Coordinates of C-alpha atoms and ligand atoms in Angstrom, one line a residue:
M1 CA -20.1 73.9 84.7
S2 CA -20.7 76.9 86.9
G3 CA -19.1 80.1 85.8
S4 CA -19.0 79.1 82.1
P5 CA -19.8 82.0 79.7
Y6 CA -22.1 79.5 78.0
S7 CA -24.4 79.0 81.0
V8 CA -27.8 80.7 80.9
A9 CA -29.2 82.1 84.1
H10 CA -32.7 83.1 85.1
D11 CA -33.4 86.6 83.9
P12 CA -36.3 88.6 85.5
L13 CA -36.4 90.8 82.4
V14 CA -37.6 87.9 80.2
A15 CA -39.2 85.7 82.8
G16 CA -42.8 84.8 81.8
R17 CA -42.4 85.7 78.2
T18 CA -43.3 83.0 75.7
A19 CA -41.4 81.1 73.0
S20 CA -42.4 78.5 70.4
V21 CA -39.7 76.3 68.9
V22 CA -40.5 74.4 65.7
G23 CA -38.6 71.1 65.5
S24 CA -37.1 69.1 68.4
G25 CA -33.7 68.1 67.1
P26 CA -30.7 68.7 69.4
N27 CA -30.7 72.4 68.3
G28 CA -34.4 73.0 68.8
L29 CA -34.2 71.3 72.2
S30 CA -31.0 73.2 73.2
A31 CA -32.6 76.5 72.2
A32 CA -35.7 75.6 74.2
V33 CA -33.6 74.6 77.3
A34 CA -31.6 77.9 77.1
L35 CA -34.8 80.0 76.9
A36 CA -36.5 78.0 79.6
R37 CA -33.5 78.4 82.0
A38 CA -33.8 82.2 81.5
G39 CA -37.4 81.9 82.6
V40 CA -39.2 82.0 79.2
R41 CA -42.3 79.7 78.9
V42 CA -41.4 77.4 76.0
T43 CA -43.4 75.0 73.8
V44 CA -41.6 72.9 71.3
Y45 CA -43.6 71.6 68.3
E46 CA -42.3 68.4 66.7
A47 CA -43.7 66.8 63.5
G48 CA -42.5 63.3 64.4
P49 CA -44.0 60.9 66.9
E50 CA -41.1 61.4 69.3
P51 CA -38.7 64.3 70.1
G52 CA -35.1 64.2 69.2
G53 CA -34.8 64.8 65.5
A54 CA -31.8 63.0 64.0
T55 CA -30.8 61.9 67.6
R56 CA -33.3 59.1 67.9
S57 CA -32.9 55.4 68.3
A58 CA -35.3 52.4 67.9
A59 CA -35.3 48.6 68.0
V60 CA -35.5 48.3 64.2
L61 CA -33.4 45.1 64.2
G62 CA -35.7 43.3 66.6
P63 CA -36.4 43.0 70.4
G64 CA -33.3 43.8 72.5
T65 CA -31.6 45.9 69.8
T66 CA -31.1 49.6 69.9
V67 CA -30.2 51.2 66.6
D68 CA -29.3 54.8 66.2
L69 CA -31.5 56.1 63.4
G70 CA -29.4 59.2 62.9
S71 CA -26.4 60.3 64.9
A72 CA -24.2 57.7 66.5
V73 CA -20.9 59.1 67.8
H74 CA -20.6 62.4 69.6
P75 CA -17.2 64.1 69.7
F76 CA -18.9 67.5 69.8
G77 CA -21.7 66.4 72.1
V78 CA -19.3 65.6 74.9
A79 CA -17.2 68.7 74.1
S80 CA -20.1 71.2 73.5
P81 CA -19.6 74.3 75.6
F82 CA -23.3 74.7 76.1
L83 CA -24.3 71.0 76.8
R84 CA -21.5 71.0 79.4
T85 CA -23.2 73.7 81.3
L86 CA -26.2 71.4 81.8
D87 CA -26.0 68.5 84.2
L88 CA -27.5 66.1 81.7
S89 CA -26.1 63.1 83.7
R90 CA -28.9 63.8 86.2
H91 CA -31.3 62.9 83.5
G92 CA -29.5 59.6 82.6
L93 CA -27.1 60.7 79.9
E94 CA -23.8 58.8 80.1
W95 CA -21.1 59.0 77.5
V96 CA -19.3 55.7 76.8
Q97 CA -15.8 56.1 75.5
P98 CA -13.9 53.6 73.3
D99 CA -10.2 53.6 74.0
I100 CA -9.8 53.6 70.2
P101 CA -12.0 56.4 68.9
V102 CA -11.1 55.9 65.3
G103 CA -9.8 52.9 63.3
H104 CA -8.9 52.8 59.7
P105 CA -8.1 49.4 58.1
L106 CA -6.0 49.1 55.0
D107 CA -5.8 46.4 52.4
D108 CA -2.3 45.4 53.4
G109 CA -0.6 45.6 56.8
P110 CA -1.9 46.8 60.1
A111 CA -4.7 49.3 60.4
A112 CA -4.1 53.0 61.2
V113 CA -5.4 53.5 64.7
Q114 CA -6.1 56.7 66.6
Y115 CA -6.0 56.0 70.4
R116 CA -7.4 58.4 73.0
S117 CA -3.7 58.8 73.9
L118 CA -1.9 61.1 71.5
A119 CA 1.5 59.7 72.6
R120 CA 0.4 56.1 71.9
T121 CA -1.0 57.1 68.5
A122 CA 2.2 58.8 67.6
A123 CA 4.2 55.8 68.7
D124 CA 2.0 53.5 66.6
L125 CA 2.4 55.7 63.5
G126 CA 6.1 55.0 63.5
P127 CA 7.9 57.4 61.0
D128 CA 4.9 59.8 61.0
G129 CA 4.6 59.8 64.8
S130 CA 6.4 63.1 65.3
A131 CA 4.4 64.8 62.5
W132 CA 1.2 63.6 64.0
W133 CA 2.3 64.9 67.4
R134 CA 3.3 68.3 66.0
L135 CA -0.1 68.7 64.2
Y136 CA -2.3 67.7 67.2
A137 CA -0.4 68.5 70.4
P138 CA -1.0 72.3 70.2
L139 CA -4.7 71.9 69.6
V140 CA -5.2 69.2 72.2
G141 CA -3.3 71.3 74.7
A142 CA -5.7 74.2 74.2
W143 CA -8.8 72.1 73.5
E144 CA -11.3 74.2 75.5
E145 CA -10.4 77.3 73.5
T146 CA -10.1 75.4 70.2
V147 CA -13.6 73.9 70.5
A148 CA -15.1 77.2 71.6
A149 CA -13.5 79.0 68.7
F150 CA -14.9 76.5 66.2
L151 CA -18.4 76.2 67.7
G152 CA -19.0 80.0 67.9
P153 CA -20.6 82.0 65.1
M154 CA -17.8 82.3 62.6
L155 CA -18.2 85.9 61.6
R156 CA -18.2 87.4 65.0
P157 CA -15.1 88.6 66.8
P158 CA -13.8 85.3 68.2
R159 CA -13.7 84.8 72.0
H160 CA -10.4 82.9 71.4
P161 CA -8.5 84.5 68.5
V162 CA -5.3 82.6 69.1
A163 CA -7.0 79.2 69.1
L164 CA -9.0 80.2 66.0
A165 CA -5.8 81.3 64.3
R166 CA -4.0 78.1 65.2
L167 CA -6.9 76.1 63.8
S168 CA -7.1 78.2 60.7
I169 CA -3.4 77.9 59.9
R170 CA -3.6 74.1 60.0
G171 CA -7.1 73.7 58.5
A172 CA -7.2 76.2 55.7
L173 CA -5.8 73.9 53.0
P174 CA -7.3 70.9 51.3
A175 CA -7.0 67.7 53.4
Q176 CA -5.4 65.9 50.5
A177 CA -2.6 68.5 50.3
I178 CA -2.0 68.6 54.0
A179 CA -1.9 64.8 54.3
R180 CA 0.7 64.5 51.6
A181 CA 2.8 67.4 52.8
L182 CA 2.9 66.3 56.5
F183 CA 2.9 62.5 56.3
R184 CA 5.1 60.0 54.5
T185 CA 3.2 56.8 55.3
E186 CA 0.0 55.6 53.8
R187 CA -1.3 54.8 57.3
A188 CA -1.1 58.3 58.6
R189 CA -2.4 59.8 55.4
A190 CA -5.4 57.5 55.3
L191 CA -6.2 58.1 59.0
F192 CA -6.2 61.9 58.3
A193 CA -8.3 61.4 55.1
G194 CA -10.9 59.5 57.1
T195 CA -11.4 62.2 59.7
S196 CA -11.3 64.9 57.0
A197 CA -14.1 63.1 55.1
H198 CA -16.4 64.3 57.9
A199 CA -16.4 67.6 55.8
V200 CA -18.6 65.6 53.3
L201 CA -16.7 67.4 50.6
P202 CA -14.0 66.4 48.0
L203 CA -10.7 66.3 49.9
D204 CA -9.0 68.7 47.3
R205 CA -11.3 71.6 48.5
P206 CA -9.9 74.3 50.7
L207 CA -10.7 74.1 54.4
T208 CA -11.3 70.3 54.3
A209 CA -8.2 69.9 56.4
A210 CA -9.9 71.8 59.2
F211 CA -12.2 68.8 59.7
G212 CA -9.4 66.3 59.9
V213 CA -7.6 68.6 62.3
L214 CA -10.6 69.3 64.5
F215 CA -12.2 65.8 64.5
G216 CA -8.7 64.3 65.0
A217 CA -7.9 66.6 67.9
A218 CA -11.3 65.8 69.5
A219 CA -10.4 62.1 69.5
H220 CA -7.3 62.8 71.7
A221 CA -8.9 65.6 73.8
T222 CA -12.4 64.5 74.8
G223 CA -12.9 61.4 72.7
W224 CA -15.6 60.2 70.4
P225 CA -18.2 58.7 72.7
V226 CA -21.5 57.1 72.2
A227 CA -24.5 57.6 74.5
R228 CA -25.2 54.7 76.7
G229 CA -28.4 53.0 75.7
G230 CA -28.7 54.9 72.4
S231 CA -28.4 58.4 71.0
D232 CA -32.0 59.0 72.0
A233 CA -30.6 59.3 75.6
I234 CA -29.3 62.7 74.5
A235 CA -32.7 63.9 73.4
A236 CA -34.4 62.4 76.4
A237 CA -32.0 64.2 78.7
L238 CA -32.6 67.5 76.9
V239 CA -36.4 67.0 77.1
A240 CA -36.1 66.2 80.8
E241 CA -34.0 69.3 81.4
L242 CA -36.6 71.4 79.5
E243 CA -39.5 70.0 81.5
S244 CA -37.6 70.7 84.7
Y245 CA -37.9 74.4 83.8
G246 CA -41.5 74.1 82.9
G247 CA -41.1 73.7 79.1
R248 CA -43.0 71.1 77.1
V249 CA -42.8 69.3 73.8
V250 CA -45.9 68.6 71.6
T251 CA -45.3 65.7 69.2
G252 CA -47.2 64.9 66.0
A253 CA -47.4 68.6 65.2
E254 CA -46.2 69.4 61.7
I255 CA -46.0 73.1 61.4
T256 CA -46.7 74.6 58.0
D257 CA -47.9 78.1 59.1
L258 CA -46.7 80.3 61.9
A259 CA -50.3 80.8 63.0
Q260 CA -50.1 77.3 64.4
V261 CA -47.5 78.3 67.0
R262 CA -48.8 81.7 68.0
P263 CA -49.3 83.6 70.2
A264 CA -45.7 83.6 71.2
D265 CA -43.2 86.5 71.9
V266 CA -40.5 84.7 69.9
V267 CA -40.5 81.8 67.4
L268 CA -37.4 79.8 66.7
L269 CA -37.3 77.4 63.7
D270 CA -35.2 74.3 63.9
L271 CA -35.7 73.8 60.1
G272 CA -33.7 73.9 56.9
P273 CA -33.6 77.2 55.0
H274 CA -36.0 76.1 52.3
A275 CA -38.5 75.0 54.9
V276 CA -38.1 78.2 56.8
A277 CA -38.9 80.1 53.6
D278 CA -42.0 77.9 53.2
V279 CA -43.3 78.3 56.7
A280 CA -42.3 81.9 57.5
G281 CA -41.6 83.4 54.1
A282 CA -44.8 85.6 54.0
E283 CA -43.5 87.6 57.0
L284 CA -39.8 87.9 56.0
P285 CA -38.1 90.6 53.9
A286 CA -37.8 89.5 50.2
A287 CA -34.0 89.6 50.4
V288 CA -34.0 87.1 53.3
V289 CA -36.3 84.7 51.5
R290 CA -34.1 84.9 48.4
G291 CA -31.1 84.1 50.6
L292 CA -32.8 81.1 52.2
R293 CA -34.0 79.8 48.8
G294 CA -30.5 80.0 47.5
W295 CA -29.3 77.5 50.1
R296 CA -27.4 74.5 48.6
Y297 CA -27.9 71.1 50.3
G298 CA -25.0 68.7 50.2
T299 CA -24.6 65.1 49.2
G300 CA -26.5 62.3 50.9
V301 CA -25.9 59.1 52.8
H302 CA -27.2 55.6 52.4
K303 CA -27.5 53.8 55.7
V304 CA -27.3 50.1 56.5
D305 CA -27.8 48.7 60.0
Y306 CA -26.8 45.1 60.8
L307 CA -27.5 42.6 63.5
L308 CA -24.5 40.2 63.8
D309 CA -24.1 36.9 65.6
G310 CA -20.8 38.0 66.9
P311 CA -18.0 40.6 66.5
V312 CA -16.9 41.9 63.1
P313 CA -13.9 39.7 61.9
W314 CA -11.7 42.8 61.2
N315 CA -8.4 42.1 59.4
D316 CA -6.7 43.9 62.4
A317 CA -8.1 42.7 65.7
R318 CA -7.6 46.1 67.4
L319 CA -10.5 47.4 65.3
G320 CA -12.9 45.4 67.4
R321 CA -12.3 48.0 70.1
A322 CA -12.8 51.1 67.9
G323 CA -16.0 53.1 68.3
T324 CA -15.8 54.4 64.7
V325 CA -14.1 52.7 61.7
H326 CA -13.5 54.6 58.5
L327 CA -13.6 52.4 55.4
G328 CA -12.3 53.5 52.0
G329 CA -8.7 52.5 51.9
S330 CA -5.9 54.9 51.1
L331 CA -5.9 58.7 51.0
M332 CA -6.2 58.7 47.2
Q333 CA -9.0 56.0 47.1
I334 CA -11.0 58.1 49.6
A335 CA -10.3 61.3 47.7
A336 CA -11.5 59.7 44.4
A337 CA -14.6 58.3 46.0
E338 CA -15.6 61.6 47.5
R339 CA -14.9 63.4 44.2
D340 CA -17.2 61.0 42.4
V341 CA -20.0 61.5 44.9
H342 CA -19.8 65.3 44.5
A343 CA -19.9 64.9 40.7
G344 CA -23.1 62.9 41.1
R345 CA -21.5 59.5 40.4
H346 CA -21.7 56.4 42.5
P347 CA -18.3 55.1 43.4
G348 CA -17.9 51.3 43.3
R349 CA -16.1 51.6 46.6
P350 CA -17.7 54.5 48.5
F351 CA -16.4 56.1 51.7
V352 CA -18.2 54.2 54.5
L353 CA -18.4 55.2 58.1
V354 CA -19.0 52.3 60.6
A355 CA -20.0 52.7 64.2
Q356 CA -19.7 49.8 66.7
Q357 CA -21.9 51.0 69.5
S358 CA -22.5 47.5 70.9
A359 CA -18.8 46.8 71.1
I360 CA -18.5 49.4 73.9
D361 CA -22.1 49.5 75.1
V362 CA -23.5 46.0 75.8
S363 CA -27.0 47.4 76.3
R364 CA -27.4 47.8 72.5
A365 CA -27.8 44.1 71.5
P366 CA -29.0 40.8 72.9
T367 CA -26.2 38.8 74.6
G368 CA -23.7 37.4 72.1
Q369 CA -25.0 39.6 69.3
Q370 CA -23.8 43.0 68.0
V371 CA -25.5 45.8 66.2
L372 CA -23.4 47.5 63.5
Y373 CA -24.2 50.9 62.1
A374 CA -22.8 52.0 58.7
Y375 CA -23.5 54.6 56.0
A376 CA -21.9 55.4 52.7
H377 CA -21.6 58.9 51.2
T378 CA -23.8 59.1 48.1
P379 CA -24.9 61.7 45.6
A380 CA -27.6 64.0 46.9
G381 CA -31.1 62.4 46.7
S382 CA -29.6 59.2 45.2
T383 CA -32.1 56.5 44.3
V384 CA -29.4 53.9 43.6
A385 CA -29.4 51.0 46.1
V386 CA -25.8 51.0 47.2
G387 CA -26.3 48.8 50.3
D388 CA -24.4 45.9 48.6
R389 CA -21.4 48.3 48.2
V390 CA -21.5 49.0 51.9
D391 CA -21.5 45.2 52.6
A392 CA -18.6 44.8 50.2
Q393 CA -16.5 47.6 51.8
I394 CA -16.9 46.0 55.2
E395 CA -16.2 42.5 53.8
R396 CA -13.1 43.9 52.1
F397 CA -11.5 44.7 55.5
A398 CA -13.3 42.0 57.5
P399 CA -13.3 38.8 55.5
G400 CA -16.2 36.6 56.7
F401 CA -18.3 39.6 57.7
R402 CA -21.3 38.6 55.5
D403 CA -21.6 35.2 57.3
R404 CA -22.1 37.0 60.6
V405 CA -25.1 39.0 59.4
I406 CA -28.4 37.8 60.9
G407 CA -30.5 41.0 60.4
R408 CA -30.2 44.0 58.1
V409 CA -32.1 47.2 57.5
E410 CA -31.4 49.8 54.8
S411 CA -32.3 53.5 54.7
S412 CA -31.9 55.4 51.5
P413 CA -31.6 59.2 51.3
A414 CA -35.3 59.3 50.5
D415 CA -36.1 57.1 53.5
L416 CA -34.1 59.5 55.8
E417 CA -35.9 62.6 54.4
R418 CA -39.3 60.9 54.9
W419 CA -38.3 60.2 58.5
N420 CA -37.0 63.8 59.2
A421 CA -37.8 66.6 56.7
N422 CA -34.6 68.4 57.6
L423 CA -32.5 65.6 55.9
V424 CA -33.1 67.0 52.4
G425 CA -31.8 64.5 49.8
G426 CA -30.2 62.5 52.6
D427 CA -28.0 65.4 53.6
V428 CA -27.2 64.7 57.3
I429 CA -25.5 68.0 58.2
G430 CA -28.1 70.6 57.1
G431 CA -26.4 71.7 53.9
S432 CA -23.1 71.7 52.1
M433 CA -20.2 73.1 54.1
G434 CA -18.5 74.0 50.8
G435 CA -17.6 77.5 49.5
A436 CA -19.1 80.4 51.3
Q437 CA -21.7 78.2 53.2
L438 CA -19.0 77.2 55.7
L439 CA -19.0 80.7 57.0
L440 CA -22.2 82.3 55.7
R441 CA -24.9 80.1 57.1
P442 CA -27.8 80.2 56.3
R443 CA -27.3 83.3 54.1
A444 CA -25.0 86.2 53.8
T445 CA -25.5 88.1 57.0
L446 CA -23.7 89.0 60.2
R447 CA -26.8 88.0 62.2
P448 CA -27.2 84.4 61.1
Y449 CA -29.9 83.5 63.7
S450 CA -32.2 86.4 63.0
L451 CA -34.7 86.1 60.1
G452 CA -35.0 89.8 59.7
A453 CA -38.5 90.1 61.2
P454 CA -39.1 90.9 64.8
G455 CA -39.2 87.8 67.1
L456 CA -38.4 85.3 64.3
F457 CA -35.2 83.2 64.5
M458 CA -33.6 80.1 63.0
C459 CA -31.7 77.6 65.0
S460 CA -31.1 74.4 62.9
A461 CA -27.8 72.8 61.7
S462 CA -28.0 75.1 58.6
T463 CA -26.9 78.0 60.9
P464 CA -23.4 78.4 62.4
P465 CA -21.5 76.4 63.4
G466 CA -23.1 73.7 61.2
G467 CA -24.1 70.0 61.6
G468 CA -23.5 67.7 64.5
V469 CA -25.0 67.0 67.8
H470 CA -23.7 69.8 70.0
G471 CA -26.7 72.1 70.4
M472 CA -24.6 75.2 69.8
N473 CA -26.7 76.5 66.9
G474 CA -29.7 76.4 69.2
Y475 CA -27.8 78.0 72.1
H476 CA -26.6 80.9 69.9
A477 CA -30.1 81.4 68.4
A478 CA -31.6 81.4 71.9
R479 CA -29.2 84.1 73.0
A480 CA -30.3 86.2 70.0
A481 CA -33.9 85.6 71.0
L482 CA -33.2 86.5 74.6
A483 CA -31.5 89.7 73.5
H484 CA -34.6 90.6 71.5
L485 CA -36.8 90.0 74.5
R486 CA -34.6 92.1 76.7
R487 CA -34.7 95.0 74.3
G488 CA -38.5 94.8 74.2
A489 CA -38.6 94.6 78.0
R490 CA -36.4 97.6 78.4
S491 CA -38.3 99.7 75.9
T492 CA -41.7 99.0 77.5
R493 CA -40.7 99.0 81.2
A494 CA -38.4 102.0 81.1
P495 CA -39.8 104.5 78.5
A496 CA -37.2 106.9 77.2
P497 CA -37.4 110.3 79.0
T498 CA -39.2 112.9 76.9
V499 CA -36.8 115.4 75.5
H500 CA -38.0 119.0 75.3
I501 CA -36.9 120.5 72.0
P502 CA -36.8 124.2 72.4
T503 CA -38.8 126.2 69.9
R504 CA -38.8 129.9 69.1
K505 CA -41.8 130.3 71.5
D506 CA -39.5 129.2 74.3
S507 CA -37.0 131.9 73.6
P508 CA -36.9 134.6 76.2
Ligands
FAD601 C1 -27.8 59.2 59.5 C2 -27.2 60.3 60.3 C3 -26.0 60.2 61.0 C4 -25.4 61.2 61.7 N1 -24.3 60.9 62.5 C5 -23.9 61.9 63.4 C6 -22.9 61.6 64.3 O1 -22.5 60.4 64.5 N2 -22.5 62.5 65.2 C7 -23.0 63.8 65.1 O2 -22.6 64.7 65.9 N3 -24.0 64.1 64.2 C8 -24.4 63.2 63.4 N4 -25.4 63.5 62.5 C9 -25.8 64.9 62.3 C10 -26.7 65.4 63.4 O3 -27.6 64.4 63.8 C11 -27.5 66.6 63.0 O4 -26.6 67.6 62.5 C12 -28.3 67.2 64.1 O5 -29.3 66.3 64.5 C13 -29.0 68.5 63.7 O6 -29.8 68.9 64.7 P1 -31.1 69.9 64.4 O7 -31.7 70.2 65.6 O8 -30.5 71.1 63.6 O9 -32.0 69.1 63.4 P2 -32.6 67.7 63.4 O10 -31.9 66.8 64.3 O11 -32.7 67.2 62.0 O12 -34.1 67.9 63.9 C14 -35.1 68.6 63.2 C15 -36.4 68.2 63.7 O13 -37.4 69.1 63.2 C16 -38.6 68.3 62.9 N5 -39.3 69.0 61.8 C17 -39.0 69.2 60.5 N6 -39.9 69.9 59.9 C18 -40.9 70.2 60.8 C19 -42.1 70.9 60.7 N7 -42.5 71.5 59.6 N8 -42.9 71.0 61.9 C20 -42.4 70.4 63.0 N9 -41.3 69.7 63.1 C21 -40.5 69.6 62.0 C22 -38.0 67.0 62.4 O14 -39.0 66.0 62.5 C23 -36.9 66.8 63.4 O15 -37.3 66.2 64.6 C24 -26.0 62.5 61.8 C25 -27.3 62.6 61.1 C26 -27.8 61.6 60.4 C27 -29.2 61.8 59.8

């Protein structure tokens, strides 16, 4: 996207300087790409055997299967203002769009369905169609500005104040209150509750409606696509882009001390706040370390991946075409389940997110079979095996589902954290979005990417704008690092003129 304010151009002032990035999630890789495009020589250090962080995939259900180990569906990947400036399609990234981004089955009657088309969705929602239209049409109509407003650092003067105000007016309230105030039918309320549950917070908390509003608008505006061939195609494309600018990734390199990644003019940490304090704390001001240590992680997820011998027998056949299916029933059932999870209890019927990658991307499973991806929200660090509750939630809305299962793999919150140290307690979005942490990430500061020590920056999902695969945290952190390098270049290359301060001796 030439001419975008988010594109990073070669800059002679910083060319040839060096950067180390610790962690190769989408934010670490995006930071690395932005720096490398400016001309900085970048090395990324990754603890795992492959780059990509929580955007990796593997054949864990057997030959011919591709299972997304972390992220599955990418509304903000396709919409990301930074990723859109990179031609990642030349490195093989292809978004595959379902014509139904979101499906939401109910116990009785037809499912609530969000089509790509806003008009078709409104028509399908019957008595709530006009309320749905009024909620989403203004945001969809100004989508570029809306997404840019949301994916910028929250406490800076916004580039798009009108879009931010529009989003804030609709999103400031609890999702539960907005759903009840705007919609009369259980179908519309449940549909809104499912998208709002991406806040991973109780739905009676302020600002949770913002998630329903934003994720819902994304479904109509740019869709909720999957990456053809697996989410690791996103990581692979970013690595290829980095390498095309001379950057490199070193895998199997767990960094516990900054000395391991030096010398480097700047260091960017794609790590959670506690890990940043562990790795870099000795060089940081005490107040910064205190702020990082005070970070609260959110609740976890328990993941189950299935291999099926055919499609899921949903109680509404349209759901077979949905990329994502939200399971939890009515607004009040989902609200109760989310409240339980935040209180540390395990609901009998948890909120479950299902992704049907192979229904829209046939490369994901052997012919005639399907992979199905699901996770339930659980209390942080839960050790309770809730996989059977995930099975039961799917069976509830797809009678006969269990008979279709020919392979199954579970990942508990602890398994996820072992796989990727940033997923503390199974938290998949880098920390709770509740309270002040929605705006003040990763600590109370107007410079969220700076660690308060020269040349040290943080770029993970725990910085603004939060979790998700969009690379914007990495992009903003890279811009902060580039500004630092430019300041250094200006002060060394163009020394300030000496000012002669007159003394009494100079007096005539
Ligand atoms: C199960 C699951 C489902 C998700 N679903 C979606 C989804 O559908 N859509 C979406 O947009 N987002 C989703 N997310 C969230 C999204 O994946 C994350 O928000 C995103 O990956 C965060 O990127 P990051 O670069 O900040 O960190 P990460 O992707 O977590 O990457 C951090 C990297 O740092 C490495 N690392 C950690 N410590 C060290 C160390 N000391 N030294 C070196 N390397 C280290 C880790 O190994 C990892 O590779 C999901 C996440 C999970 C786990």
